[in-house]
Tab-separated table of C-alpha atoms and ligand atoms in Angstrom:
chain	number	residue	atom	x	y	z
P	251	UNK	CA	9.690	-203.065	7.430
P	252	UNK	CA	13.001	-201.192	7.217
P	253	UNK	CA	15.117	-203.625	10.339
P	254	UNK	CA	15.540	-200.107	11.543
P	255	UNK	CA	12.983	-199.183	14.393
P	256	UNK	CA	10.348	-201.905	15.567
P	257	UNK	CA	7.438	-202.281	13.351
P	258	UNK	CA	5.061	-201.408	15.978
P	259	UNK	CA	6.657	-197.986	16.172
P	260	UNK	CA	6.905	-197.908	12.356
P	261	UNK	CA	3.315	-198.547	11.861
P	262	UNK	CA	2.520	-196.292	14.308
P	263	UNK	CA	3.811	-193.014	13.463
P	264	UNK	CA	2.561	-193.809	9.216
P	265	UNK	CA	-0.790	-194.043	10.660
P	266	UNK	CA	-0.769	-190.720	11.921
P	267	UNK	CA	0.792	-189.136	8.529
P	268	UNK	CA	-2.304	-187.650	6.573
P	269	UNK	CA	-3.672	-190.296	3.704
P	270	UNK	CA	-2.488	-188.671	0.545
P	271	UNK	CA	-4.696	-187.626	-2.102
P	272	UNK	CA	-4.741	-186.812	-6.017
P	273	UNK	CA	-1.615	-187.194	-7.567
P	274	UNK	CA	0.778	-187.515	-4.970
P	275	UNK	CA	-1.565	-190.829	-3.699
P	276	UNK	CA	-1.236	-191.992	-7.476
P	277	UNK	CA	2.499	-190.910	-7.282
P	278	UNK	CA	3.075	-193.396	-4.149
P	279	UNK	CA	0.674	-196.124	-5.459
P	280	UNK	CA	2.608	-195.880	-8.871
P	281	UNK	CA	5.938	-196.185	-7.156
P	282	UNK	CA	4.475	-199.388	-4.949
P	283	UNK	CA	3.347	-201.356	-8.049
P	284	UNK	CA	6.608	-200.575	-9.898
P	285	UNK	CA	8.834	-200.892	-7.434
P	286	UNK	CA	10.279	-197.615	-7.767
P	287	UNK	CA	11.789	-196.401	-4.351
P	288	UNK	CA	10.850	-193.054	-3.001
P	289	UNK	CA	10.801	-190.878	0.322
P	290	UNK	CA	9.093	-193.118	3.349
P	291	UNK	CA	6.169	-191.876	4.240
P	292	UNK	CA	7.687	-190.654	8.147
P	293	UNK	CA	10.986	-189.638	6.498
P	294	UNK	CA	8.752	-187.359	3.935
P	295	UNK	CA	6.978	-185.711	7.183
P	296	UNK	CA	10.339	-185.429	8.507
P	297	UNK	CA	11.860	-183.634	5.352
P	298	UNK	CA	8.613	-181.702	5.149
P	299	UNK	CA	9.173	-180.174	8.813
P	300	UNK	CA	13.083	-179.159	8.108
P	301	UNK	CA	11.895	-177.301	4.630
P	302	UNK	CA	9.184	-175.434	6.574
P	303	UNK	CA	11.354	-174.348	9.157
P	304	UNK	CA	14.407	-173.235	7.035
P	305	UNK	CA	12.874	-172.357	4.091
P	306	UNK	CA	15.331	-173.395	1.957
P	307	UNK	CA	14.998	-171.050	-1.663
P	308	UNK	CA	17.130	-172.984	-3.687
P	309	UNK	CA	17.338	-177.104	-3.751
P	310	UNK	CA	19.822	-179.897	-5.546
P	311	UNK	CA	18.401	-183.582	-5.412
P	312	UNK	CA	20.598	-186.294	-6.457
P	313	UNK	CA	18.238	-189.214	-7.193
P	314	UNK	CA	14.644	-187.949	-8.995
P	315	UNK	CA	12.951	-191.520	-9.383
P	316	UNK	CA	9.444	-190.448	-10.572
P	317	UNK	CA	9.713	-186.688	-9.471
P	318	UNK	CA	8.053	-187.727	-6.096
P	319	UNK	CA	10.354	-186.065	-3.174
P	320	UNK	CA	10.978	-182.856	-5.511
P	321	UNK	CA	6.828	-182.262	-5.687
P	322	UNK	CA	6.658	-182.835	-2.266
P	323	UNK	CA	9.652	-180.317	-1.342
P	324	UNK	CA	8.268	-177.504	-3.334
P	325	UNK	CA	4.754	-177.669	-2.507
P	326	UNK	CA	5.977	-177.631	1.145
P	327	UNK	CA	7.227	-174.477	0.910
P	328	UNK	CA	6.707	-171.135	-1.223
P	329	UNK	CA	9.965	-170.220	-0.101
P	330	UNK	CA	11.490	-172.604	-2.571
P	331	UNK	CA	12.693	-170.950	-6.089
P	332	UNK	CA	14.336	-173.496	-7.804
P	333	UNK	CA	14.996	-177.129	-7.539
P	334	UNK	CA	17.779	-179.059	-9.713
P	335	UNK	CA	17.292	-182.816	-9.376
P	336	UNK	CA	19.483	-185.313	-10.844
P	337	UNK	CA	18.364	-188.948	-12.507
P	338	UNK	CA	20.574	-191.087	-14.843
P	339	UNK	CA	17.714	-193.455	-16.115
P	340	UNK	CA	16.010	-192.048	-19.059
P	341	UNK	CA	12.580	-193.531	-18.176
P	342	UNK	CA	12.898	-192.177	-14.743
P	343	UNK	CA	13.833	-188.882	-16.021
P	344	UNK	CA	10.621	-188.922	-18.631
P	345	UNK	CA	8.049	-189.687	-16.022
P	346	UNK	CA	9.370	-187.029	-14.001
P	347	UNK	CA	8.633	-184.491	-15.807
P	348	UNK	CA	5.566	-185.454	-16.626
P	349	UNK	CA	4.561	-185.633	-13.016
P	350	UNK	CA	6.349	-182.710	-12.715
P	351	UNK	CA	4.003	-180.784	-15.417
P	352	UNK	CA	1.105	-182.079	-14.621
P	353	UNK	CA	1.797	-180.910	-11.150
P	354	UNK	CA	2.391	-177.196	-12.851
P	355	UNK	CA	5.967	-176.833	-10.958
P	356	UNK	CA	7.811	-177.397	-14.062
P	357	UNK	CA	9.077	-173.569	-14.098
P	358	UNK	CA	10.887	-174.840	-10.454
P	359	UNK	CA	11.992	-177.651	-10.712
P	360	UNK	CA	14.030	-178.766	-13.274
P	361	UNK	CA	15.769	-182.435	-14.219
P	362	UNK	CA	18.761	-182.653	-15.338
P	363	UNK	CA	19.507	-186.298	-17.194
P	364	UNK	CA	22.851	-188.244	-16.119
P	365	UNK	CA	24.933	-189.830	-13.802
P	366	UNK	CA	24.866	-187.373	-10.451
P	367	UNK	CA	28.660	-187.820	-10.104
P	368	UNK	CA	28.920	-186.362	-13.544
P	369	UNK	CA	26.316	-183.751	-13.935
P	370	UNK	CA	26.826	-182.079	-10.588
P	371	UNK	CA	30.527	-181.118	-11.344
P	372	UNK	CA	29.045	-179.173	-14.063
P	373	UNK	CA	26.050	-177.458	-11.846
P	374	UNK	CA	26.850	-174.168	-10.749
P	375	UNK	CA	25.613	-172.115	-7.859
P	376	UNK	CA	24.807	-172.390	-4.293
P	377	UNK	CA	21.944	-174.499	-2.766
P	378	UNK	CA	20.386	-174.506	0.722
P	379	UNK	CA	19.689	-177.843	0.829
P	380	UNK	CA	21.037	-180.881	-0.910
P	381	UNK	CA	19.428	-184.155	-0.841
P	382	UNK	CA	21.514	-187.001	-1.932
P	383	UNK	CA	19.591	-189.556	-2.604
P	384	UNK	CA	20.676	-191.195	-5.848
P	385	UNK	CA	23.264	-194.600	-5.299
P	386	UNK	CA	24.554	-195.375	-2.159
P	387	UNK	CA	27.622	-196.608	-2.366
P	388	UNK	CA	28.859	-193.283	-3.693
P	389	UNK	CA	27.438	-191.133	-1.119
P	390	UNK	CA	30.962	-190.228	-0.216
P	391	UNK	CA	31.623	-189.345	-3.766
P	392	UNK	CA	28.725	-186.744	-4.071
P	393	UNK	CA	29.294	-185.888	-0.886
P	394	UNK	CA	32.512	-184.405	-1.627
P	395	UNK	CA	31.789	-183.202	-5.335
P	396	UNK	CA	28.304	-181.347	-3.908
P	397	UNK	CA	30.022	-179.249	-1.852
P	398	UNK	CA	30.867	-176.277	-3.847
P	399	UNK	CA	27.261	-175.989	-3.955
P	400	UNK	CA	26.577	-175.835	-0.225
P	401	UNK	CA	25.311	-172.165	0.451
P	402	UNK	CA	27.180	-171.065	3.913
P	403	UNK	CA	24.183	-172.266	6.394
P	404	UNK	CA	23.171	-174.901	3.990
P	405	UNK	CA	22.108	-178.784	5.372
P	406	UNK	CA	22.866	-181.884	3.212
P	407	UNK	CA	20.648	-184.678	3.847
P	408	UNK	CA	21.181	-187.930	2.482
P	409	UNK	CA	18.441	-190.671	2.926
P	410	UNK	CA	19.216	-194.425	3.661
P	411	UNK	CA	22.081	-194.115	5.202
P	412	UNK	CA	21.276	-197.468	7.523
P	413	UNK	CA	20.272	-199.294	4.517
P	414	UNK	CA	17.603	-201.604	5.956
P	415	UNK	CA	19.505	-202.095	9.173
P	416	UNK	CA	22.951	-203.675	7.406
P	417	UNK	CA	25.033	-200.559	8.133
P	418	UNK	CA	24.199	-201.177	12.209
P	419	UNK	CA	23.751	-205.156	11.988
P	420	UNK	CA	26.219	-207.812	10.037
P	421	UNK	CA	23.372	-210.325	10.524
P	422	UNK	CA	21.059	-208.250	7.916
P	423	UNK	CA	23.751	-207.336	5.361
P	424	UNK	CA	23.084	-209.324	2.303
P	425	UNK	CA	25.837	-210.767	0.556
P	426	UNK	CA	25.497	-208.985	-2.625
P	427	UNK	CA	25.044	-205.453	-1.049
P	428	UNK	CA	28.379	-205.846	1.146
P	429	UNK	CA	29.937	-203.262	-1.504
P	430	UNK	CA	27.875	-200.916	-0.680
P	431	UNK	CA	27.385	-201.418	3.498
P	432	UNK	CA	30.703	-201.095	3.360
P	433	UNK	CA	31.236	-197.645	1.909
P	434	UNK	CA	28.439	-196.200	3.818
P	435	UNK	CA	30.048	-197.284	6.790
P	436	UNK	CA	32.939	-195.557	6.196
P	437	UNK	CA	31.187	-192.459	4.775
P	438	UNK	CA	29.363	-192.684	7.991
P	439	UNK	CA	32.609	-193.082	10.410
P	440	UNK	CA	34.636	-190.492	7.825
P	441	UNK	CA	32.059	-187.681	8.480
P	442	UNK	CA	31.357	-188.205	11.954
P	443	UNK	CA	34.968	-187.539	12.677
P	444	UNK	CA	35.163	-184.889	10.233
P	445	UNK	CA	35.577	-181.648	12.257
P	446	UNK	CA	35.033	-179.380	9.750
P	447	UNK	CA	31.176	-180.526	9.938
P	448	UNK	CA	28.589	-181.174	12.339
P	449	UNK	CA	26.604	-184.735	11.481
P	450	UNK	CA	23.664	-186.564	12.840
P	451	UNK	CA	21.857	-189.461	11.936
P	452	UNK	CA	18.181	-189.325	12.798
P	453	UNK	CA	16.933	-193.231	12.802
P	454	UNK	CA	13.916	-192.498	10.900
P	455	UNK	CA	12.450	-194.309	7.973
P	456	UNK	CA	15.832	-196.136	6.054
P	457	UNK	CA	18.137	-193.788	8.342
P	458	UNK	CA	18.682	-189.713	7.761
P	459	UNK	CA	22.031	-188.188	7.997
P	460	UNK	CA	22.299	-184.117	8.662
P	461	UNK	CA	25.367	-182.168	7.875
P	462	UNK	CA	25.974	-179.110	8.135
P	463	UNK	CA	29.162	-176.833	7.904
P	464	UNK	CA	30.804	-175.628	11.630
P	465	UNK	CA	31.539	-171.690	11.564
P	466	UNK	CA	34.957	-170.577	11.276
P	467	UNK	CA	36.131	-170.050	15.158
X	984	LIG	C1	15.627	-193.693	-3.944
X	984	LIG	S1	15.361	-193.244	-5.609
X	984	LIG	C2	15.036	-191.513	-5.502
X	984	LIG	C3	13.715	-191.238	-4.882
X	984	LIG	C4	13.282	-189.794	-4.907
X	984	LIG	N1	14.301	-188.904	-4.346
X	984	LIG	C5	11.998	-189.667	-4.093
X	984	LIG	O1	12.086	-189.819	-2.856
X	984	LIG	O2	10.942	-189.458	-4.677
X	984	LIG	C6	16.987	-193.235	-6.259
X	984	LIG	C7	17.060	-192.806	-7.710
X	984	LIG	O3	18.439	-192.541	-8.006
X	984	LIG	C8	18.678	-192.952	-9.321
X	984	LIG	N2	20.136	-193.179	-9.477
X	984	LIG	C9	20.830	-194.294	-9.158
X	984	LIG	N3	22.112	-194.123	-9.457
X	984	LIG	C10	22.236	-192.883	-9.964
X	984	LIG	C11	23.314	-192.137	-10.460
X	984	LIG	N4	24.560	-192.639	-10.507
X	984	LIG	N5	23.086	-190.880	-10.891
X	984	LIG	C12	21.835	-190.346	-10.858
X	984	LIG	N6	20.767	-191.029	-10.407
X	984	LIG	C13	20.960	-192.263	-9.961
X	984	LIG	C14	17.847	-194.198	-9.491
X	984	LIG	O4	17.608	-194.464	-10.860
X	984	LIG	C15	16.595	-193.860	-8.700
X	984	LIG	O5	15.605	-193.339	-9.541
């Protein structure tokens, strides 16, 4: 239950998603018994669609958990060349590229070990898509550092963004995450008025926020 759409709707819409199978099942199941949070299962479908349609070749995650969302992204799509995907815990980054291996995608997708507000200053190059997805209350911060890596039409998409409901409801926010609802409400309200971007939040799974640059006029 993610206090975001009504359960009914929630459990309707996973039930038609596909049951996974192989490793990405044992992927998810893994994740479920170790509490390990990944992509939900509608916002994955959702991801999945925008990756077919663009066909995004080059990819920089912020957040790599057990290597779950970067599998899924580049078996989506043979457009993808390389993905870049940032994790600062060690264990993390270790399972990851195992799964990664065993998936045989390690020649695409590659983990880089570290704090994402760190490691991206020093990644070079321009990505179609960026998916921050690593701590939320510095969204803002990688926000603004990944942007010398936004290709010209690239999207950033960063996942969570209504954090179980507390960024739209003060009745939800827990007292110990108020740190963080706080600075993704501002992120939220900074880039909305931003006109130098265009922004959307799609209410799906924990929340989706789209940016994308405006043309010059
Ligand atoms: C929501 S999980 C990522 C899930 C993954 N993208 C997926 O859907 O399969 C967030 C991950 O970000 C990592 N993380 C948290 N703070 C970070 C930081 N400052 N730098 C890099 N990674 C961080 C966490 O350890 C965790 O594994």
């Amino acid at each position: 239950m993610t206090n975001i759409n009504y359960e009914y709707i929630e459990d309707y819409i996973r039930g038609l998603v596909p049951e996974k199978k192989g490793q990405l099942k044992e992927m998810r199941q893994y994740a479920k018994e170790n509490h390990v949070p990944i992509v939900e299962e509608e916002t994955e479908e959702f991801l999945k669609f925008l990756i077919y349609m663009r066909k995004p070749k080059k990819i920089l995650e912020l957040g790599t958990a057990i290597g779950y969302s970067s599998i899924v992204f580049t078996e989506t799509s043979p457009s993808i060349e390389k993905i870049k995907t940032i994790e600062i815990r060690e264990d993390m980054v270790e399972i990851s590229r195992k799964n990664i291996e065993d998936y045989g995608f390690s020649d695409k997708i590659e983990v880089l070990h570290g704090d994402a507000a760190e490691v991206v200053q020093s990644v070079e190059g321009k990505f179609d898509m960026i998916f921050i997805d690593a701590a939320k209350g510095q969204y803002e911060k990688y926000f603004n550092l990944v942007l010398k890596n936004l290709a010209k039409d690239g999207i950033i998409i960063c996942d969570n963004v209504l954090f179980k409901g507390m960024i739209a409801n003060q009745e939800l926010v827990e007292r110990r995450k108020i740190t963080i609802v706080k600075r993704l409400r501002k992120f939220l309200k900074d880039i909305e008025e931003n006109q130098d971007y265009m922004s959307s939040i799609v209410p799906i799974g924990d929340g989706v926020l789209l940016i994308g640059r405006k043309e010059d006029e």
